[in-house]
Amino acid sequence: MESVISLVKESLRKYGMPFPVDKKVCSGWTNDLPRKGETVLFTSCMYQIEPVVPTLNRFSSMAGVLKGVIPLAKYLKPSKEEQARAYKILNNIANALRRQGITPAYLYEDEPYSGALLLEMGLLDDFRNHAMMVATFLKERGVKRVITVDPHTHNALSRYREFVDFDVEVLNYLELVEINRKVNEEFTIHDSCLYSRFLNLRGKYRDLLKSAGVNLVEDFLVTGKETSTCCGGPLAGVDRELSEKIAKRRAEELEKLSNKLLVACPICYVTLSPHFKGSIKDVAEVVL
Amino acid sequence: MSWEIAINRTINNNVPRVYSVLEKYPYILELAEQLRKAKLEVLKDLENYVEETVESVKRIGGVPHVVGNADEAKEEIRKIVGSRNRIVLGKSMVAYELGLRDYLSQIGKEVWETDLGEFLIQIAKEHPSHIIAPAIHMSKERAEDLVRKILGNLPEGATHEQIVMRVREFLRDKFINAEVGITGANAIAADTGSIILVENEGNIRFSTVSPSVHISVAGFEKIVPTLHHAMMEAMVQAAYAGLYPPTYVNLTSGPSSTGDIEMKRVSPAHGPREFHLVLVDNGRLRASKDSDLQEALLCIRCGRCHLHCPVYRVMDGSWGVPPYSGPMGAMWSYIVYNDAKPSTLCAHSGGCKEVCPMKINIPRVLEKIKYRYYREQRKS
């Protein structure tokens, strides 16, 4: 575990991200959003970089090789398809916000990481320090409101106030957008644990899906608020085998409902993909 | 594979039943809310509530014992048991926490668990995997093989009913000849010194009434302000465990007594002549004063969080330090064994907090324990 902590901290120091990453991969999805503004779209590079995280996790238990992995890993990039998918999702969200009259700024290569991983690993002192750095940075940029696009970033930023002075409003795109198309298809859904049980956003994407005409196949024991379970992703850095067992079990449960699955989180997508036999799409790919 | 089969069957049997119980008896939700408030009140002033309980137990003719840790508890119970040899146990997680069964066996006592699940654990020489269904990891097929091997006289392909009947035959003799009955307590009323025990099998009634000595072993956190609250705890615990109404709720206030001659209360009567309440600290008092951990002490051991936890579901019941498994167990492993490592496996999926009758934000408690774990790791 210490190896993962070292990797995360060293990467944060070197790349500003918990994993080795080229910031151009993070910012390459747009060039037409303003660089400055009181309202900022905050991606935390989650959709962009998550596809390579499983590769890095494979090395996480090998403390000895990590020092060698870090310089090599910065060359690890999502495949063209993975990158295109992430970029499409982010553009769908940005365009949906514009349709609502919101043109957010984007911080491009300067966008900081939210600190979500530090929080979720229980590295609370590090999270506090990171939050302080991000809060100061946003204040210096005159940011008054951030719009998040994934549950982990939303959760981390929403909890800043527990740790530091933070007077920036934190909203999620799901609270602001409306559907852009009619989708007369049938899906089942895997809820993000954070959206569903911590952030009170479970109903938001269900409303969007309903408005779009999606036929959501739900089952009390599989997709209920209290009964649905995690994809296993948050444990990947702690215990990869356990994470995969959870993902496999979850995918098997969901497959019984439909071979078309919706998710609302990049970590859920990446974690369930190797195990779910049908197709998986993000909510923002389907209704925006 | 056995775990996967057993846990799937358990979830399908239990989870819908809990929802059905809560829908049918909505007053349980109100009781749970009141109970949380009452238990929080106790935790804010635990030392005084322990003292009040001690005085109440004395007043009703029982003998209170307040112990700091497992060794003190075992020594105290050894003294109470004395030269008596035959002991029956009602399932008690605190007794397991203390290592009481093993200890009594080691000093030469004949000790039998009487709860069916715990009995299976005893004869299998395994650890409990769930707080109220300790043998949850055993499929029916595994339980059948085990009972046949240890007790004999069980046909191949025996039914659930036949397995239960075979254990019943075996334990009857143990109940009748027991000299000491040891149980836990689902709740302890500070105002009366009474203990409440909820059960379905009838083994606890036997264990508390048939032997001449009844010892109840319970953690400080089982204390509630009044007997009224203790009854609430019984009802809420049973409902959230999906076993409502419970078959039996046992209330014990001191040794047996009668008032039938001129209405003068005389003790003993037909039941035990001695009643002892062993109140165990073992980290609880410290936790009650720790704002990060205090909430964990609200746990009423209904075991509901286990079945809503993705980690517990795939981990063969091995998450946490026995008997404290699952999400609640990851908290309790730290409180009583000072083992913070189980907390690191919390995926903060949050189902546990959603279904907890005491509204314990288990992921937040575990986040704080995780933090302590990594902080200590870095120091060493």
XYZ file of C-alpha atoms in Angstrom:
668
model
C 0.000 0.000 0.000
C 2.854 2.312 0.812
C 3.918 1.896 -2.821
C 0.598 3.276 -4.056
C 0.793 6.177 -1.631
C 4.301 6.964 -2.852
C 3.180 6.785 -6.468
C 0.243 9.081 -5.849
C 2.255 11.634 -3.921
C 5.177 11.629 -6.312
C 2.852 11.957 -9.294
C 1.003 14.806 -7.654
C 4.277 16.583 -7.095
C 5.560 15.975 -10.610
C 2.442 16.061 -12.749
C -0.218 17.642 -10.573
C -2.201 14.436 -10.974
C -2.289 11.290 -8.845
C -0.961 9.276 -11.766
C 1.779 10.091 -14.234
C 0.067 11.954 -17.034
C 0.735 14.358 -19.820
C -1.499 17.354 -19.051
C -2.131 17.819 -22.780
C -4.111 14.583 -22.659
C -6.264 16.212 -19.997
C -6.864 19.483 -21.793
C -6.974 18.352 -25.425
C -10.714 17.895 -25.533
C -11.444 21.602 -26.146
C -9.904 24.811 -27.312
C -12.954 26.984 -27.525
C -13.774 27.511 -23.878
C -12.472 30.700 -22.292
C -9.475 30.398 -20.007
C -10.850 32.800 -17.436
C -14.169 33.230 -15.773
C -16.020 33.082 -12.488
C -17.638 29.769 -13.455
C -15.233 26.971 -14.284
C -15.808 23.516 -15.681
C -13.703 21.259 -13.487
C -12.823 17.903 -15.079
C -9.980 16.909 -12.767
C -8.826 14.903 -15.796
C -10.963 12.020 -14.605
C -12.659 11.031 -17.834
C -9.484 11.662 -19.816
C -7.005 9.618 -17.785
C -9.089 6.939 -16.092
C -8.676 4.449 -18.989
C -4.953 4.041 -18.202
C -5.362 3.725 -14.446
C -5.932 -0.055 -14.483
C -2.586 -0.438 -16.236
C -0.899 1.540 -13.488
C -2.722 -0.379 -10.795
C -1.165 -3.561 -12.066
C 2.178 -2.203 -10.938
C 0.931 -0.826 -7.660
C 1.749 -3.868 -5.556
C 5.317 -3.951 -6.803
C 6.963 -1.328 -4.658
C 10.398 -1.996 -6.060
C 9.517 -1.283 -9.643
C 7.517 1.866 -9.059
C 10.450 4.175 -9.292
C 11.056 2.767 -12.721
C 7.407 2.915 -13.647
C 6.860 6.584 -12.930
C 9.100 8.002 -15.664
C 7.889 5.376 -18.113
C 4.256 5.730 -17.228
C 4.033 9.339 -18.282
C 4.095 7.998 -21.781
C 1.110 5.828 -21.026
C -1.794 7.329 -22.842
C -5.342 6.248 -23.418
C -5.936 4.659 -26.800
C -7.302 6.883 -29.543
C -10.747 5.358 -29.072
C -10.680 5.847 -25.309
C -9.489 9.413 -25.709
C -12.109 10.203 -28.328
C -14.823 8.814 -26.080
C -13.702 10.893 -23.099
C -13.447 14.020 -25.218
C -16.908 13.449 -26.664
C -18.414 13.113 -23.189
C -16.776 16.328 -22.016
C -17.846 18.200 -25.133
C -21.385 16.905 -24.747
C -21.415 18.288 -21.208
C -19.883 21.646 -22.206
C -22.339 22.002 -25.082
C -25.264 21.078 -22.857
C -24.212 23.782 -20.417
C -23.987 26.308 -23.239
C -27.495 25.391 -24.303
C -28.555 26.381 -20.796
C -26.823 29.741 -21.220
C -23.741 28.791 -19.216
C -20.384 29.166 -20.933
C -17.929 27.988 -18.345
C -14.259 28.798 -18.356
C -11.792 25.931 -18.413
C -8.350 26.032 -16.892
C -6.717 23.813 -19.534
C -3.226 22.597 -18.450
C -3.501 24.622 -15.247
C -6.527 22.734 -14.011
C -5.638 21.205 -10.659
C -6.571 17.752 -9.428
C -9.395 17.629 -6.897
C -7.566 15.436 -4.379
C -10.314 12.792 -4.518
C -7.933 9.865 -4.305
C -6.216 11.260 -1.206
C -9.587 11.636 0.478
C -10.768 8.188 -0.493
C -7.560 6.547 0.691
C -7.936 8.232 4.078
C -4.859 10.428 3.572
C -6.669 13.271 5.229
C -3.654 15.442 6.057
C -2.532 15.259 2.439
C -6.066 15.968 1.291
C -6.239 19.017 3.526
C -2.951 20.342 2.124
C -4.073 19.643 -1.404
C -7.443 21.275 -0.821
C -5.721 24.347 0.548
C -3.565 24.564 -2.554
C -6.550 24.197 -4.892
C -8.669 26.635 -2.884
C -5.923 29.252 -3.030
C -5.417 28.663 -6.728
C -9.123 29.061 -7.492
C -9.341 32.178 -5.357
C -6.385 33.735 -7.176
C -8.144 33.000 -10.463
C -11.302 34.674 -9.243
C -13.348 31.484 -9.501
C -16.708 31.683 -7.739
C -18.357 28.520 -9.011
C -17.101 25.172 -10.283
C -19.104 22.704 -12.326
C -17.921 19.145 -11.906
C -18.440 16.330 -14.376
C -17.774 13.197 -12.311
C -18.803 11.974 -8.859
C -15.338 11.653 -7.333
C -14.355 15.223 -8.141
C -17.747 16.465 -7.050
C -17.459 14.647 -3.751
C -13.937 15.888 -3.071
C -14.720 19.522 -3.835
C -17.979 19.328 -1.900
C -16.008 18.275 1.148
C -13.336 20.980 0.995
C -15.227 23.065 3.537
C -14.712 20.356 6.162
C -10.975 20.912 5.828
C -10.221 24.454 4.636
C -11.834 27.833 3.998
C -13.579 27.416 0.689
C -16.318 29.717 -0.515
C -16.587 28.434 -4.077
C -19.982 27.050 -5.072
C -19.750 23.430 -6.241
C -22.325 22.210 -8.721
C -22.506 19.173 -10.921
C -23.456 19.295 -14.573
C -26.387 16.984 -13.845
C -27.981 19.776 -11.843
C -27.796 22.200 -14.755
C -28.376 20.447 -18.071
C -31.373 19.216 -19.992
C -31.616 16.389 -22.487
C -30.689 16.968 -26.073
C -32.228 13.997 -27.766
C -34.863 11.343 -27.619
C -33.519 7.888 -26.917
C -36.014 5.135 -27.283
C -33.723 2.423 -26.037
C -33.625 0.056 -23.118
C -30.758 0.111 -20.621
C -30.063 -0.957 -17.114
C -28.039 1.298 -14.870
C -25.152 1.068 -12.471
C -25.255 3.990 -10.064
C -22.179 5.760 -8.870
C -22.077 5.121 -5.115
C -21.116 8.747 -4.527
C -23.850 10.251 -6.688
C -26.428 7.829 -5.375
C -25.792 7.610 -1.660
C -23.640 10.599 -0.740
C -24.376 13.468 -3.133
C -28.102 13.223 -3.691
C -27.802 13.208 -7.489
C -29.295 9.794 -8.157
C -32.617 11.296 -9.138
C -31.072 13.883 -11.476
C -29.826 11.473 -14.084
C -32.871 9.278 -13.738
C -34.986 12.332 -14.556
C -32.828 13.090 -17.596
C -33.051 9.502 -18.788
C -36.791 9.442 -18.274
C -37.221 12.698 -20.210
C -35.175 11.241 -23.049
C -37.491 8.259 -23.212
C -34.951 5.717 -21.996
C -36.552 2.548 -20.741
C -34.551 1.869 -17.621
C -34.623 -1.742 -16.496
C -34.416 -1.675 -12.734
C -34.616 -4.371 -10.117
C -35.114 -3.777 -6.427
C -32.200 -5.976 -5.386
C -29.791 -4.873 -8.120
C -30.347 -1.173 -8.814
C -32.108 0.036 -5.647
C -30.591 2.952 -3.765
C -29.859 0.842 -0.703
C -29.292 -2.472 -2.410
C -27.089 -1.670 -5.395
C -23.393 -2.063 -4.817
C -20.069 -0.604 -5.801
C -18.193 -1.329 -9.030
C -15.103 -2.065 -6.931
C -13.066 0.700 -8.567
C -12.159 2.662 -5.426
C -10.352 -0.398 -4.081
C -8.209 -1.004 -7.144
C -5.174 0.739 -5.690
C -5.565 -0.961 -2.318
C -6.380 -4.521 -3.388
C -6.681 -5.111 -7.087
C -7.899 -8.686 -6.747
C -10.677 -7.675 -4.382
C -11.638 -4.799 -6.665
C -11.949 -7.157 -9.608
C -13.981 -9.687 -7.649
C -16.458 -6.964 -6.763
C -16.565 -5.746 -10.363
C -17.136 -9.243 -11.715
C -19.955 -9.900 -9.308
C -21.529 -6.525 -10.034
C -21.306 -7.037 -13.796
C -22.956 -10.444 -13.492
C -25.852 -8.980 -11.512
C -26.390 -6.222 -14.061
C -26.173 -8.549 -17.054
C -29.234 -10.342 -15.782
C -31.225 -7.155 -16.373
C -29.921 -6.014 -19.738
C -26.931 -6.279 -22.039
C -26.890 -2.490 -22.315
C -25.585 -0.675 -19.299
C -25.471 2.990 -18.352
C -22.982 4.483 -15.932
C -22.367 8.034 -14.741
C -18.770 7.775 -13.588
C -15.520 7.177 -15.474
C -14.205 4.858 -12.769
C -17.326 2.679 -12.912
C -16.975 2.530 -16.702
C -13.359 1.427 -16.627
C -13.842 -1.022 -13.753
C -16.921 -2.755 -15.118
C -15.879 -2.814 -18.774
C -13.665 -5.928 -18.629
C -16.419 -7.886 -16.888
C -19.670 -6.710 -18.439
C -20.427 -8.734 -21.550
C -22.712 -6.188 -23.224
C -22.164 -2.538 -24.098
C -21.584 0.239 -21.558
C -22.257 3.908 -22.100
C -22.042 7.005 -19.992
C -25.236 8.935 -19.315
C -23.626 11.994 -20.926
C -23.005 10.000 -24.110
C -26.607 8.967 -24.372
C -28.790 11.916 -23.468
C -26.627 15.014 -24.161
C -17.810 -21.439 -4.171
C -19.572 -22.341 -0.959
C -19.414 -18.713 0.195
C -20.887 -17.412 -3.037
C -23.792 -19.837 -2.824
C -24.388 -19.214 0.853
C -24.222 -15.415 0.672
C -26.481 -15.257 -2.381
C -29.065 -17.428 -0.673
C -28.800 -15.320 2.469
C -29.277 -12.041 0.602
C -32.266 -13.391 -1.283
C -33.801 -14.809 1.887
C -33.111 -11.875 4.148
C -33.017 -8.529 2.337
C -36.566 -8.576 0.908
C -37.857 -9.816 4.270
C -36.355 -6.843 6.118
C -38.042 -4.416 3.728
C -41.297 -6.239 4.126
C -41.050 -6.089 7.927
C -40.283 -2.368 7.915
C -43.158 -1.679 5.574
C -45.607 -3.707 7.616
C -44.549 -2.286 10.980
C -43.665 1.364 10.322
C -43.513 2.165 14.035
C -40.150 0.409 14.041
C -38.672 3.389 12.189
C -39.852 5.741 14.933
C -38.497 3.437 17.614
C -35.132 3.345 15.859
C -34.996 7.125 15.843
C -35.835 7.337 19.546
C -33.350 4.615 20.335
C -30.532 6.440 18.565
C -31.199 9.529 20.663
C -31.276 7.519 23.885
C -28.074 5.666 23.069
C -26.293 8.897 22.187
C -27.333 10.283 25.548
C -25.709 7.289 27.247
C -22.516 7.592 25.216
C -22.082 11.192 26.260
C -22.041 10.131 29.898
C -21.043 6.494 29.803
C -19.243 6.268 33.128
C -22.285 7.499 35.021
C -24.570 5.124 33.166
C -22.269 2.210 34.033
C -22.443 3.283 37.653
C -26.237 3.571 37.565
C -26.455 0.093 36.016
C -24.221 -1.361 38.710
C -26.423 0.081 41.445
C -29.582 -1.146 39.740
C -28.250 -4.685 39.354
C -27.365 -4.755 43.048
C -30.817 -3.501 43.940
C -32.511 -6.402 42.151
C -30.324 -9.034 43.804
C -27.835 -9.515 40.994
C -24.074 -9.199 41.154
C -22.476 -6.615 38.877
C -18.884 -6.883 37.678
C -17.187 -4.104 35.757
C -14.107 -5.235 33.849
C -11.566 -3.339 31.813
C -10.324 -5.900 29.338
C -10.545 -9.497 28.164
C -8.183 -10.919 30.764
C -10.062 -9.263 33.616
C -13.345 -10.510 32.210
C -12.153 -14.098 31.926
C -10.712 -14.060 35.428
C -13.934 -12.668 36.858
C -16.026 -15.287 35.067
C -13.659 -18.055 36.163
C -14.273 -17.010 39.751
C -18.044 -16.972 39.301
C -18.055 -20.397 37.632
C -15.847 -21.815 40.373
C -15.876 -25.587 40.515
C -18.986 -25.934 38.365
C -18.153 -27.788 35.216
C -21.010 -27.939 32.714
C -21.609 -24.685 30.875
C -24.013 -23.694 28.109
C -23.540 -20.511 26.124
C -26.079 -18.358 24.362
C -24.557 -16.623 21.356
C -22.607 -13.612 22.522
C -20.262 -11.652 20.338
C -18.707 -10.101 23.399
C -17.998 -13.561 24.810
C -16.334 -14.354 21.502
C -14.437 -11.064 21.598
C -13.075 -12.061 25.001
C -12.139 -15.572 23.860
C -14.357 -16.897 26.638
C -15.321 -20.267 25.192
C -11.757 -21.237 24.424
C -10.619 -20.022 27.825
C -13.230 -22.024 29.729
C -12.455 -25.112 27.686
C -8.757 -24.671 28.378
C -9.359 -24.635 32.133
C -11.231 -27.913 31.820
C -14.875 -26.907 31.608
C -17.350 -28.585 29.309
C -18.691 -25.732 27.213
C -21.349 -25.865 24.515
C -22.620 -23.139 22.259
C -26.392 -23.450 22.030
C -27.219 -21.075 19.191
C -27.358 -23.271 16.110
C -25.061 -21.082 14.045
C -22.542 -20.680 16.824
C -22.751 -24.418 17.545
C -21.835 -25.109 13.903
C -18.924 -22.693 14.274
C -17.816 -24.481 17.420
C -17.853 -27.956 15.937
C -16.243 -26.731 12.707
C -13.559 -24.944 14.726
C -14.062 -21.851 12.613
C -14.689 -18.178 13.174
C -18.098 -16.514 12.947
C -18.603 -14.718 9.659
C -21.642 -12.593 10.478
C -22.702 -10.834 13.615
C -26.100 -12.489 14.006
C -25.775 -15.446 11.661
C -22.287 -16.652 12.549
C -22.357 -19.634 10.198
C -23.568 -17.625 7.222
C -20.574 -18.860 5.245
C -21.804 -22.441 5.420
C -24.179 -23.651 2.781
C -26.828 -26.108 3.901
C -24.803 -28.872 2.269
C -21.714 -27.946 4.274
C -23.691 -27.758 7.543
C -25.212 -31.146 6.781
C -21.810 -32.771 6.220
C -20.444 -31.209 9.369
C -23.290 -32.293 11.637
C -23.199 -35.807 10.213
C -19.456 -36.037 10.761
C -19.443 -34.701 14.333
C -22.791 -35.852 15.734
C -23.606 -38.765 13.432
C -27.065 -40.164 12.840
C -28.016 -37.853 9.983
C -29.169 -39.248 6.634
C -27.529 -38.298 3.331
C -29.322 -35.383 1.701
C -30.812 -34.349 5.038
C -33.151 -31.361 4.954
C -32.660 -28.108 6.871
C -35.264 -29.420 9.308
C -33.450 -32.708 9.855
C -30.168 -30.931 10.564
C -31.833 -28.685 13.135
C -33.541 -31.687 14.749
C -30.259 -33.579 15.090
C -28.606 -30.641 16.852
C -31.676 -30.251 19.066
C -31.377 -33.893 20.189
C -27.717 -33.399 20.999
C -28.126 -30.153 22.928
C -31.155 -31.184 25.005
C -28.965 -33.128 27.352
C -26.485 -30.262 27.616
C -29.209 -27.794 28.577
C -30.746 -30.036 31.200
C -27.491 -30.817 32.928
C -25.840 -27.400 32.660
C -24.701 -25.780 35.887
C -23.954 -22.376 34.418
C -25.588 -20.487 31.585
C -23.659 -17.676 29.950
C -25.327 -15.266 27.565
C -24.800 -11.828 26.150
C -27.384 -9.044 26.301
C -29.057 -7.176 23.500
C -29.708 -4.291 25.825
C -29.244 -3.373 29.481
C -31.593 -0.996 31.232
C -29.663 1.379 33.477
C -32.732 2.279 35.532
C -33.737 -1.283 36.481
C -30.607 -3.366 35.905
C -32.589 -5.651 33.626
C -31.151 -7.269 30.544
C -33.007 -8.019 27.343
C -32.180 -10.928 25.094
C -33.809 -11.481 21.733
C -33.851 -14.914 20.196
C -35.779 -17.332 18.051
C -34.458 -20.763 18.931
C -35.383 -21.025 22.603
C -31.801 -21.812 23.513
C -31.365 -18.563 25.418
C -34.413 -19.269 27.579
C -32.911 -22.626 28.431
C -29.494 -21.125 29.110
C -30.835 -18.343 31.303
C -33.358 -20.333 33.289
C -32.299 -23.955 33.603
C -28.817 -23.669 35.177
C -28.511 -22.429 38.739
C -26.207 -19.604 37.695
C -26.799 -17.149 34.877
C -23.959 -14.905 33.760
C -24.652 -12.177 31.257
C -21.614 -10.678 29.524
C -22.080 -7.413 27.682
C -20.221 -4.379 26.460
C -20.813 -0.961 28.012
C -22.485 0.185 24.792
C -25.455 -2.081 25.478
C -26.603 0.192 28.271
C -29.678 2.277 27.528
C -31.348 4.714 29.934
C -34.509 2.767 30.764
C -36.202 -0.587 30.431
C -38.508 1.054 27.932
C -35.493 1.774 25.706
C -34.153 -1.733 26.218
C -37.401 -3.150 24.864
C -37.136 -0.770 21.934
C -33.674 -2.070 21.168
C -34.988 -5.626 21.098
C -37.706 -4.719 18.652
C -35.507 -2.642 16.391
C -32.716 -5.199 16.362
C -35.066 -8.025 15.461
C -36.824 -6.022 12.750
C -33.658 -4.858 11.041
C -32.339 -8.395 11.183
C -35.476 -9.456 9.312
C -36.662 -11.608 12.196
C -39.729 -9.727 13.375
C -41.562 -10.473 15.452
C -38.798 -12.350 17.231
C -39.946 -15.677 18.621
C -38.763 -14.832 22.113
C -37.757 -11.721 24.018
C -36.260 -12.582 27.376
C -36.177 -10.068 30.145
C -34.013 -10.902 33.142
C -33.969 -8.765 36.265
C -31.755 -10.495 38.790
C -32.054 -14.111 39.969
C -35.371 -15.955 39.948
C -37.853 -14.902 42.579
C -41.394 -15.391 43.808
C -43.888 -13.262 45.668
C -46.470 -15.909 46.171
C -46.365 -16.179 49.950
C -47.902 -13.058 51.422
C -46.526 -11.248 48.388
C -43.108 -11.127 49.949
C -40.488 -11.286 47.222
C -38.193 -14.218 47.858
C -35.225 -15.368 45.813
C -34.430 -17.858 44.360
C -37.468 -19.623 43.018
C -37.351 -22.181 40.211
C -34.805 -20.473 38.013
C -31.198 -19.431 38.660
C -30.226 -18.636 42.215
C -27.474 -16.308 41.010
C -27.452 -13.632 38.352
C -24.218 -11.913 37.376
C -23.823 -9.078 34.905
C -20.287 -8.677 33.589
C -19.965 -5.248 32.016
C -17.038 -5.087 29.619
C -15.126 -1.968 28.645
C -12.338 -3.274 26.362
C -11.923 -0.002 24.467
C -15.511 1.164 24.593
C -15.103 3.947 27.120
C -12.190 5.389 25.159
C -14.229 5.178 21.950
C -17.163 6.938 23.600
C -14.927 9.941 24.221
C -13.488 9.911 20.713
C -15.589 12.022 18.382
C -14.404 10.012 15.356
C -15.485 6.697 16.854
C -18.406 7.433 19.161
C -21.011 6.714 16.484
C -19.734 3.153 16.116
C -20.941 2.409 19.632
C -24.521 2.960 18.523
C -24.422 -0.333 16.610
C -27.190 -2.676 17.747
C -25.727 -5.704 15.951
C -28.569 -6.307 13.532
C -26.088 -7.329 10.860
C -27.933 -5.502 8.141
C -24.944 -3.538 6.888
C -23.138 -6.751 6.005
C -25.550 -7.777 3.294
C -25.490 -4.337 1.650
C -21.717 -4.178 1.456
C -19.921 -5.155 -1.764
C -16.701 -5.921 0.085
C -18.315 -8.231 2.629
C -20.218 -9.974 -0.144
C -17.061 -11.167 -1.885
C -14.734 -11.702 1.046
C -15.764 -15.065 2.513
C -16.779 -13.407 5.755
C -13.127 -12.759 6.415
C -13.247 -8.958 6.472
C -12.544 -7.779 10.000
C -11.326 -9.484 13.140
C -13.737 -12.194 14.353
C -16.414 -11.897 15.502
C -16.491 -8.392 14.091
C -16.927 -8.820 10.362
C -18.328 -6.597 7.648
C -18.662 -2.815 7.761
C -19.568 -2.680 11.449
C -16.807 -5.171 12.094
C -14.220 -2.973 10.418
C -15.114 -0.283 12.966
C -15.260 -2.664 15.901
C -12.009 -4.411 15.035
C -10.365 -1.081 15.729
C -12.328 -0.313 18.881
C -11.724 -3.581 20.696
C -8.637 -5.052 19.034
C -6.942 -1.817 17.975
C -6.704 -3.249 14.462
C -7.216 -0.465 11.924
C -6.253 -2.462 8.855
C -9.774 -3.746 8.006
C -10.847 -0.132 7.489
C -8.551 0.155 4.470
C -10.831 -2.172 2.516
C -13.879 0.064 2.787
C -14.909 1.073 -0.735
C -17.172 3.810 0.695
C -20.062 2.419 -1.291
C -22.429 3.712 1.378
C -25.102 1.010 1.388
C -24.229 0.345 5.022
C -25.070 3.874 6.126
C -28.297 3.841 4.140
C -29.643 0.746 5.868
C -28.240 1.223 9.366
C -31.131 1.602 11.824
C -28.928 3.782 14.024
C -27.930 5.945 11.026
C -24.262 5.409 11.688
C -22.247 6.949 8.871
C -20.011 3.890 8.729
C -17.923 5.038 5.738
C -17.058 8.265 7.577
C -16.039 6.389 10.722
C -13.912 4.075 8.607
C -12.379 7.021 6.790
C -11.088 8.312 10.137
C -9.787 4.888 11.133
C -8.112 4.528 7.730
C -6.461 7.866 8.282
C -5.075 6.701 11.613
C -3.865 3.473 10.051
C -1.822 5.167 7.333
C -0.545 7.786 9.738
C 0.776 5.038 12.020
C 2.209 3.113 9.084
C 4.167 6.124 7.984
C 5.544 6.699 11.464
C 6.845 3.141 11.735
